[in-house]
Coordinates of C-alpha atoms in Angstrom, one line a residue:
M775 CA 75.7 82.2 62.7
S776 CA 73.3 82.8 59.9
P777 CA 75.5 83.3 57.3
T778 CA 74.4 85.6 53.8
A779 CA 75.3 84.8 49.9
V780 CA 78.1 85.0 49.9
T781 CA 80.0 82.0 52.2
T782 CA 83.5 82.3 50.1
A783 CA 86.0 81.0 53.1
M784 CA 89.6 83.1 52.9
K785 CA 93.2 82.5 54.1
L786 CA 93.5 82.6 57.4
E787 CA 97.3 84.5 58.7
L788 CA 99.7 84.2 61.7
P789 CA 98.6 86.4 64.0
P790 CA 101.5 87.8 66.9
L791 CA 101.7 84.7 69.5
S792 CA 101.7 86.1 73.6
L793 CA 102.4 83.5 76.1
Y794 CA 100.1 83.3 79.3
I795 CA 101.8 81.8 83.0
H796 CA 99.5 80.6 85.1
I797 CA 101.2 80.8 88.6
P798 CA 98.0 79.5 90.8
W799 CA 98.5 79.5 94.4
C800 CA 97.4 82.8 96.2
V801 CA 97.3 84.0 100.0
Q802 CA 93.9 83.1 100.6
K803 CA 91.1 82.6 98.0
C804 CA 88.9 86.0 97.7
P805 CA 85.0 85.3 98.0
Y806 CA 84.7 86.5 94.8
C807 CA 87.2 85.0 92.8
D808 CA 86.3 82.7 90.3
F809 CA 89.5 81.8 88.9
N810 CA 91.8 78.5 88.8
S811 CA 93.4 79.7 91.8
H812 CA 94.4 77.8 95.8
G813 CA 95.0 79.0 99.1
Q814 CA 98.9 78.9 99.7
N815 CA 99.0 75.4 102.2
G816 CA 102.8 75.5 103.1
E817 CA 106.1 76.1 101.4
L818 CA 105.5 76.3 97.3
P819 CA 107.2 73.6 95.2
Q820 CA 108.7 76.8 93.1
E821 CA 110.8 75.3 91.3
A822 CA 109.1 72.0 90.6
Y823 CA 106.4 74.1 88.6
V824 CA 109.0 76.6 87.0
D825 CA 110.3 73.4 85.8
A826 CA 106.9 71.2 85.2
L827 CA 106.3 75.0 83.3
L828 CA 109.0 75.0 81.2
E829 CA 108.1 71.4 80.0
D830 CA 104.3 72.4 79.1
L831 CA 106.1 75.6 77.2
R832 CA 108.1 72.7 75.2
Q833 CA 105.7 70.4 74.5
D834 CA 103.7 73.4 72.4
L835 CA 106.8 74.4 70.4
H836 CA 104.9 73.0 67.7
L837 CA 102.5 76.2 67.6
V838 CA 104.8 79.0 67.4
Q839 CA 105.5 78.4 63.6
G840 CA 108.5 80.4 63.3
R841 CA 107.1 83.8 65.2
Q842 CA 108.6 85.4 67.8
I843 CA 106.7 85.8 71.4
H844 CA 106.0 89.9 72.0
T845 CA 104.0 89.7 74.7
I846 CA 103.9 87.6 77.7
F847 CA 101.8 88.1 80.7
I848 CA 102.2 86.2 84.2
G849 CA 98.9 85.8 86.2
G850 CA 97.1 84.5 88.9
G851 CA 96.4 83.2 91.4
T852 CA 99.6 85.4 92.6
P853 CA 102.6 85.9 90.9
S854 CA 104.5 87.6 93.3
L855 CA 104.2 84.9 96.2
F856 CA 107.6 83.5 93.4
D857 CA 110.6 84.6 94.0
A858 CA 112.4 87.2 91.4
L859 CA 114.8 83.9 90.9
Q860 CA 112.4 81.2 90.1
I861 CA 110.6 84.3 87.7
K862 CA 114.0 85.4 85.6
R863 CA 114.2 81.0 85.7
I864 CA 111.0 80.9 83.0
L865 CA 111.1 83.9 81.8
D866 CA 115.8 82.8 80.5
G867 CA 113.5 79.8 80.1
A868 CA 110.8 80.8 77.4
N869 CA 113.6 82.7 75.9
S870 CA 116.0 80.4 75.2
L871 CA 112.2 78.0 73.5
I872 CA 111.3 81.2 71.1
P873 CA 113.1 84.0 70.5
F874 CA 111.6 87.6 72.6
S875 CA 110.9 90.8 69.9
D876 CA 113.2 92.9 70.9
N877 CA 110.1 95.2 72.1
I878 CA 108.7 92.6 73.7
E879 CA 106.4 93.5 77.2
I880 CA 106.8 91.2 80.0
T881 CA 103.7 91.6 82.6
M882 CA 103.5 90.6 86.3
E883 CA 100.6 90.3 88.9
A884 CA 101.0 91.4 92.2
N885 CA 99.7 92.6 95.5
P886 CA 99.7 94.9 97.3
G887 CA 100.3 92.8 101.1
T888 CA 103.5 91.6 102.5
L889 CA 103.7 87.9 102.8
E890 CA 105.2 88.6 99.2
H891 CA 109.0 87.1 98.6
D892 CA 111.0 90.1 97.1
D893 CA 110.7 93.9 95.6
F894 CA 109.4 95.1 93.3
S895 CA 112.6 96.0 91.6
A896 CA 114.2 92.1 92.1
Y897 CA 110.7 91.0 89.9
R898 CA 112.5 93.8 87.1
A899 CA 115.3 92.9 87.2
A900 CA 114.9 89.5 86.6
G901 CA 112.5 91.0 83.2
V902 CA 109.3 91.8 84.3
T903 CA 108.2 94.9 82.7
R904 CA 105.1 96.3 83.6
L905 CA 103.2 95.1 86.8
S906 CA 99.8 94.7 87.5
I907 CA 98.8 95.0 91.2
G908 CA 95.6 93.9 92.5
V909 CA 94.6 97.2 94.9
Q910 CA 90.9 96.7 94.2
S911 CA 89.7 99.4 96.4
F912 CA 91.5 102.1 99.0
S913 CA 89.4 101.7 101.8
K914 CA 89.4 99.3 104.7
D915 CA 85.6 98.1 105.1
K916 CA 85.9 97.3 101.2
L917 CA 89.6 95.4 101.4
N918 CA 88.2 93.4 104.5
L919 CA 84.9 92.8 102.6
L920 CA 86.8 92.3 100.0
G921 CA 88.9 89.6 101.8
R922 CA 92.1 91.3 100.7
I923 CA 95.1 91.0 103.0
H924 CA 96.2 94.4 102.7
D925 CA 95.7 97.7 103.9
Q926 CA 95.1 101.3 101.7
N927 CA 98.8 102.8 102.9
E928 CA 100.2 99.0 101.8
A929 CA 98.5 99.9 98.6
Q930 CA 99.7 103.6 98.3
V931 CA 103.6 102.0 99.2
A932 CA 102.9 99.5 96.3
A933 CA 101.7 101.6 93.5
Q934 CA 104.5 103.7 94.3
K935 CA 107.8 101.6 94.4
A936 CA 106.4 100.1 90.9
S937 CA 106.5 103.8 90.1
Q938 CA 110.3 104.2 91.3
A939 CA 111.4 100.4 90.5
G940 CA 111.7 101.1 86.1
Y941 CA 108.9 99.1 84.9
L942 CA 108.3 100.7 81.7
S943 CA 104.7 100.8 82.7
F944 CA 101.8 99.3 85.7
N945 CA 98.7 98.8 85.6
L946 CA 95.7 99.5 90.0
D947 CA 93.5 96.9 89.2
L948 CA 90.2 98.4 90.8
M949 CA 86.8 97.1 91.4
H950 CA 83.6 99.8 91.6
G951 CA 79.6 98.4 92.4
L952 CA 81.5 97.1 95.8
P953 CA 79.0 95.7 98.8
N954 CA 77.4 99.1 100.2
Q955 CA 79.3 101.3 98.0
S956 CA 78.4 104.9 97.8
F957 CA 78.1 107.3 94.8
A958 CA 81.0 109.2 97.1
E959 CA 83.7 106.0 98.1
A960 CA 83.0 104.7 94.8
M961 CA 84.9 107.8 93.3
A962 CA 87.5 108.6 95.9
D963 CA 89.3 105.4 94.8
I964 CA 89.5 106.2 91.3
D965 CA 90.8 109.5 92.7
T966 CA 93.3 108.3 95.1
A967 CA 94.5 105.7 92.3
A968 CA 94.9 108.5 90.1
A969 CA 97.1 110.9 92.6
L970 CA 99.8 107.4 91.9
N971 CA 99.9 108.4 88.7
P972 CA 99.5 105.0 87.8
P973 CA 100.3 105.0 83.5
H974 CA 97.7 102.2 83.3
L975 CA 94.2 101.8 85.4
S976 CA 91.5 99.1 85.0
W977 CA 88.6 99.8 86.8
Y978 CA 85.8 97.1 86.6
Q979 CA 82.4 96.4 88.4
L980 CA 81.9 93.7 91.0
T981 CA 80.3 91.2 89.2
I982 CA 78.8 87.8 91.2
E983 CA 80.1 84.2 89.6
P984 CA 79.2 80.8 90.6
N985 CA 81.5 78.7 92.7
T986 CA 82.2 81.7 94.4
L987 CA 81.8 82.7 98.3
F988 CA 79.9 85.3 97.3
H989 CA 77.5 83.3 94.6
S990 CA 76.5 81.6 98.2
K991 CA 75.6 84.0 100.5
P992 CA 75.6 87.1 98.8
P993 CA 76.9 90.1 99.7
Q994 CA 74.5 94.0 99.8
L995 CA 75.0 95.3 96.3
P996 CA 74.5 98.8 95.1
D997 CA 71.5 98.8 93.2
D998 CA 71.1 98.9 89.2
E999 CA 70.4 102.6 89.5
A1000 CA 73.6 103.5 91.8
L1001 CA 75.9 101.4 89.5
W1002 CA 75.4 103.4 86.2
H1003 CA 75.4 106.9 88.6
I1004 CA 78.7 105.2 89.3
Y1005 CA 80.1 103.9 86.4
E1006 CA 79.2 106.9 84.3
Q1007 CA 80.6 109.8 86.0
G1008 CA 83.8 107.6 87.2
Q1009 CA 84.5 107.6 82.6
Q1010 CA 84.2 110.9 82.9
K1011 CA 85.8 111.8 85.9
L1012 CA 89.5 109.3 84.5
A1013 CA 88.7 111.1 81.0
A1014 CA 88.9 113.9 82.5
L1015 CA 92.3 112.7 84.8
G1016 CA 93.9 112.2 81.1
Y1017 CA 92.3 108.2 80.8
E1018 CA 91.3 106.9 77.7
Q1019 CA 89.4 104.2 77.4
Y1020 CA 90.0 102.2 74.4
E1021 CA 88.5 98.7 76.3
I1022 CA 85.6 98.3 77.6
S1023 CA 86.8 97.6 81.9
A1024 CA 90.8 99.6 81.1
Y1025 CA 91.8 102.5 80.9
A1026 CA 94.9 104.2 80.1
K1027 CA 97.2 107.1 79.5
P1028 CA 98.0 107.8 76.3
G1029 CA 100.9 105.1 74.9
Y1030 CA 100.4 103.1 78.2
Q1031 CA 97.6 100.7 76.8
C1032 CA 98.7 96.5 77.8
K1033 CA 99.6 94.7 74.3
H1034 CA 99.4 92.2 76.1
N1035 CA 95.4 92.7 76.3
L1036 CA 95.6 93.4 73.1
N1037 CA 96.2 90.5 71.6
Y1038 CA 93.5 89.1 73.1
W1039 CA 91.0 91.2 71.8
Q1040 CA 92.5 91.2 68.5
F1041 CA 92.0 87.7 68.3
G1042 CA 95.2 86.9 68.4
D1043 CA 97.3 83.9 69.1
Y1044 CA 98.5 83.6 73.0
L1045 CA 100.3 80.6 74.3
G1046 CA 98.5 79.9 78.0
I1047 CA 101.4 77.7 80.1
G1048 CA 100.6 76.5 83.7
C1049 CA 97.6 75.1 85.8
G1050 CA 94.2 75.4 83.4
A1051 CA 96.4 78.4 81.3
H1052 CA 93.8 78.5 78.0
G1053 CA 95.7 79.0 74.8
K1054 CA 94.2 79.7 71.3
V1055 CA 96.8 79.1 68.5
T1056 CA 95.8 79.9 64.7
L1057 CA 96.9 76.5 61.8
P1058 CA 97.0 78.8 58.6
E1059 CA 98.3 75.8 56.8
E1060 CA 95.7 73.6 58.0
N1061 CA 92.3 76.6 57.9
R1062 CA 92.1 75.7 61.3
I1063 CA 92.0 77.2 64.8
I1064 CA 92.7 75.4 67.9
R1065 CA 91.2 76.0 71.8
T1066 CA 93.8 74.6 74.1
V1067 CA 93.5 73.7 78.3
K1068 CA 95.7 72.3 80.1
I1069 CA 96.5 70.2 83.2
K1070 CA 93.9 72.3 86.2
H1071 CA 94.9 71.0 89.4
P1072 CA 97.7 71.8 91.1
K1073 CA 99.2 68.6 92.3
G1074 CA 97.4 67.3 88.5
Y1075 CA 99.7 69.0 86.7
L1076 CA 102.7 69.3 88.2
S1077 CA 102.7 65.5 87.7
A1078 CA 101.5 65.0 84.6
S1079 CA 104.2 63.6 81.4
N1080 CA 101.4 66.1 78.6
Y1081 CA 100.5 69.5 80.3
T1082 CA 97.4 69.7 77.6
F1083 CA 93.8 68.3 79.2
E1084 CA 92.4 69.1 76.4
S1085 CA 92.4 70.3 72.6
I1086 CA 89.4 71.6 70.8
E1087 CA 88.9 72.9 67.2
V1088 CA 86.9 76.9 66.6
A1089 CA 84.1 75.4 64.0
E1090 CA 84.3 77.6 60.9
E1091 CA 80.5 78.8 61.5
D1092 CA 81.6 80.3 65.3
R1093 CA 85.1 81.5 64.4
A1094 CA 83.1 84.6 63.1
L1095 CA 81.2 85.5 66.2
E1096 CA 84.4 84.1 68.5
Y1097 CA 86.5 87.4 66.6
L1098 CA 83.8 89.1 67.0
M1099 CA 83.0 88.4 71.2
N1100 CA 86.0 89.3 71.3
R1101 CA 86.5 92.5 68.8
L1102 CA 83.5 94.7 70.8
R1103 CA 85.6 94.4 73.8
L1104 CA 87.2 97.0 72.1
M1105 CA 86.3 101.0 71.9
T1106 CA 88.5 101.3 68.4
P1107 CA 87.0 100.7 64.5
I1108 CA 87.0 97.1 63.8
P1109 CA 88.7 96.2 60.5
K1110 CA 87.4 94.3 57.7
Q1111 CA 90.6 92.9 56.4
E1112 CA 91.3 92.2 60.3
F1113 CA 87.6 90.3 60.8
E1114 CA 89.0 88.5 57.2
L1115 CA 92.4 87.7 58.2
R1116 CA 91.7 86.5 61.5
T1117 CA 88.8 84.1 61.2
G1118 CA 89.1 83.4 57.9
Q1119 CA 85.6 84.3 56.4
H1120 CA 84.8 86.3 53.9
R1121 CA 83.5 90.0 55.4
D1122 CA 79.8 89.8 53.9
T1123 CA 79.6 87.1 56.3
L1124 CA 78.5 90.3 58.7
T1125 CA 76.5 91.6 56.4
E1126 CA 72.4 90.9 57.4
G1127 CA 73.9 91.5 60.8
M1128 CA 75.2 94.4 60.3
E1129 CA 72.6 95.8 58.9
K1130 CA 70.3 95.0 61.3
A1131 CA 72.6 96.3 64.4
K1132 CA 72.9 99.8 62.1
Q1133 CA 69.6 99.8 61.8
R1134 CA 68.9 99.5 65.8
G1135 CA 71.7 102.7 66.5
L1136 CA 74.3 100.0 67.4
L1137 CA 76.5 100.7 64.6
T1138 CA 77.9 103.1 62.4
E1139 CA 80.1 101.2 58.4
S1140 CA 82.3 102.3 56.3
A1141 CA 84.5 101.2 53.3
E1142 CA 86.5 99.7 55.5
H1143 CA 85.8 100.1 58.7
W1144 CA 83.0 98.7 61.3
Q1145 CA 82.5 100.9 64.4
L1146 CA 80.1 100.8 67.6
T1147 CA 78.3 104.0 68.7
S1148 CA 77.9 105.0 71.7
K1149 CA 75.1 103.1 72.3
G1150 CA 76.1 99.8 69.8
H1151 CA 79.0 99.8 73.7
M1152 CA 75.7 99.8 75.8
F1153 CA 74.6 97.2 74.3
V1154 CA 77.1 94.7 73.4
N1155 CA 75.2 92.0 73.6
D1156 CA 72.0 92.6 72.8
L1157 CA 74.2 93.0 69.7
L1158 CA 75.8 90.4 69.4
T1159 CA 72.7 88.3 69.1
Q1160 CA 72.0 89.8 66.0
F1161 CA 75.9 87.1 64.8
C1162 CA 74.2 83.7 66.6

């Protein structure tokens, strides 16, 4: 970061606190997935893993600092491989350690496949308020290429069951830019998903990540021109269907934005428990922001006495860039006061970079906010280089 003349430190403020819970097992590893997930091999150690999760959380209690948890996200892996009784044990145990807010949002990822433990209604009874269902596509051909274990019908049934089970909201995960995907196929996936009336859609482009099967054996993906056409027309279609884009890859009906992800992108705090889980915590009295990483492999995690593998301090000179890398994912204006409270940096620290971005037409500025332009949303990475 290249600060301008004003570099006066501001007092950090405690932001809202969320909890991320990682369950690392899947039925099988998908060829595009670079998450910390492991194919199921025999019976899962559900009870032992939940015991470890709760002890992991207990060891993090000093980071809570008197706050309540206002959102929880149970991710993976495939958390719905765990039965509802164990999900209830996690949530009840967490609530006994840290108070939950009255209107807490609790999301759990689930797959539409038939090899899961319990019906969606059982997870709702266990305390989950929101489901995120990994559909990815409604095309049989594309699901096979992606290594998914469900078919088109199972995906549609899963969405219908989520709607009937009394959840406050549910999300469907869709990918585009799939191997050999045509424009018509990409638009058909959106139409099929929208017909199921999910309050929230995650719609994002397949990317080839290191340490995946697709990286070692790359599939044939649509070219850049085709990808742009899919993205541009897909955005227009989603808007016409009543979905507001509030984040780079997230679209919601009014009032159904994912509160947990909003806290991430607004540089809020979150505890991370489970194999390889990441956390980010503000310590105002010490003028510190730290990131935590838990032991990655299930075998090591289950045998650990201390679950934290690494604790890394975010250097003061890096806070502004880290804030922007998160906050620029959102479509809403960036409050200057929020920047100061979440980073402990004066807003004038960004003046030089923001002026350059304004000159390039990437953002506009008012007394209280910065706002990306349409061009700015297209060139976020270029904008971030102004602050490196």
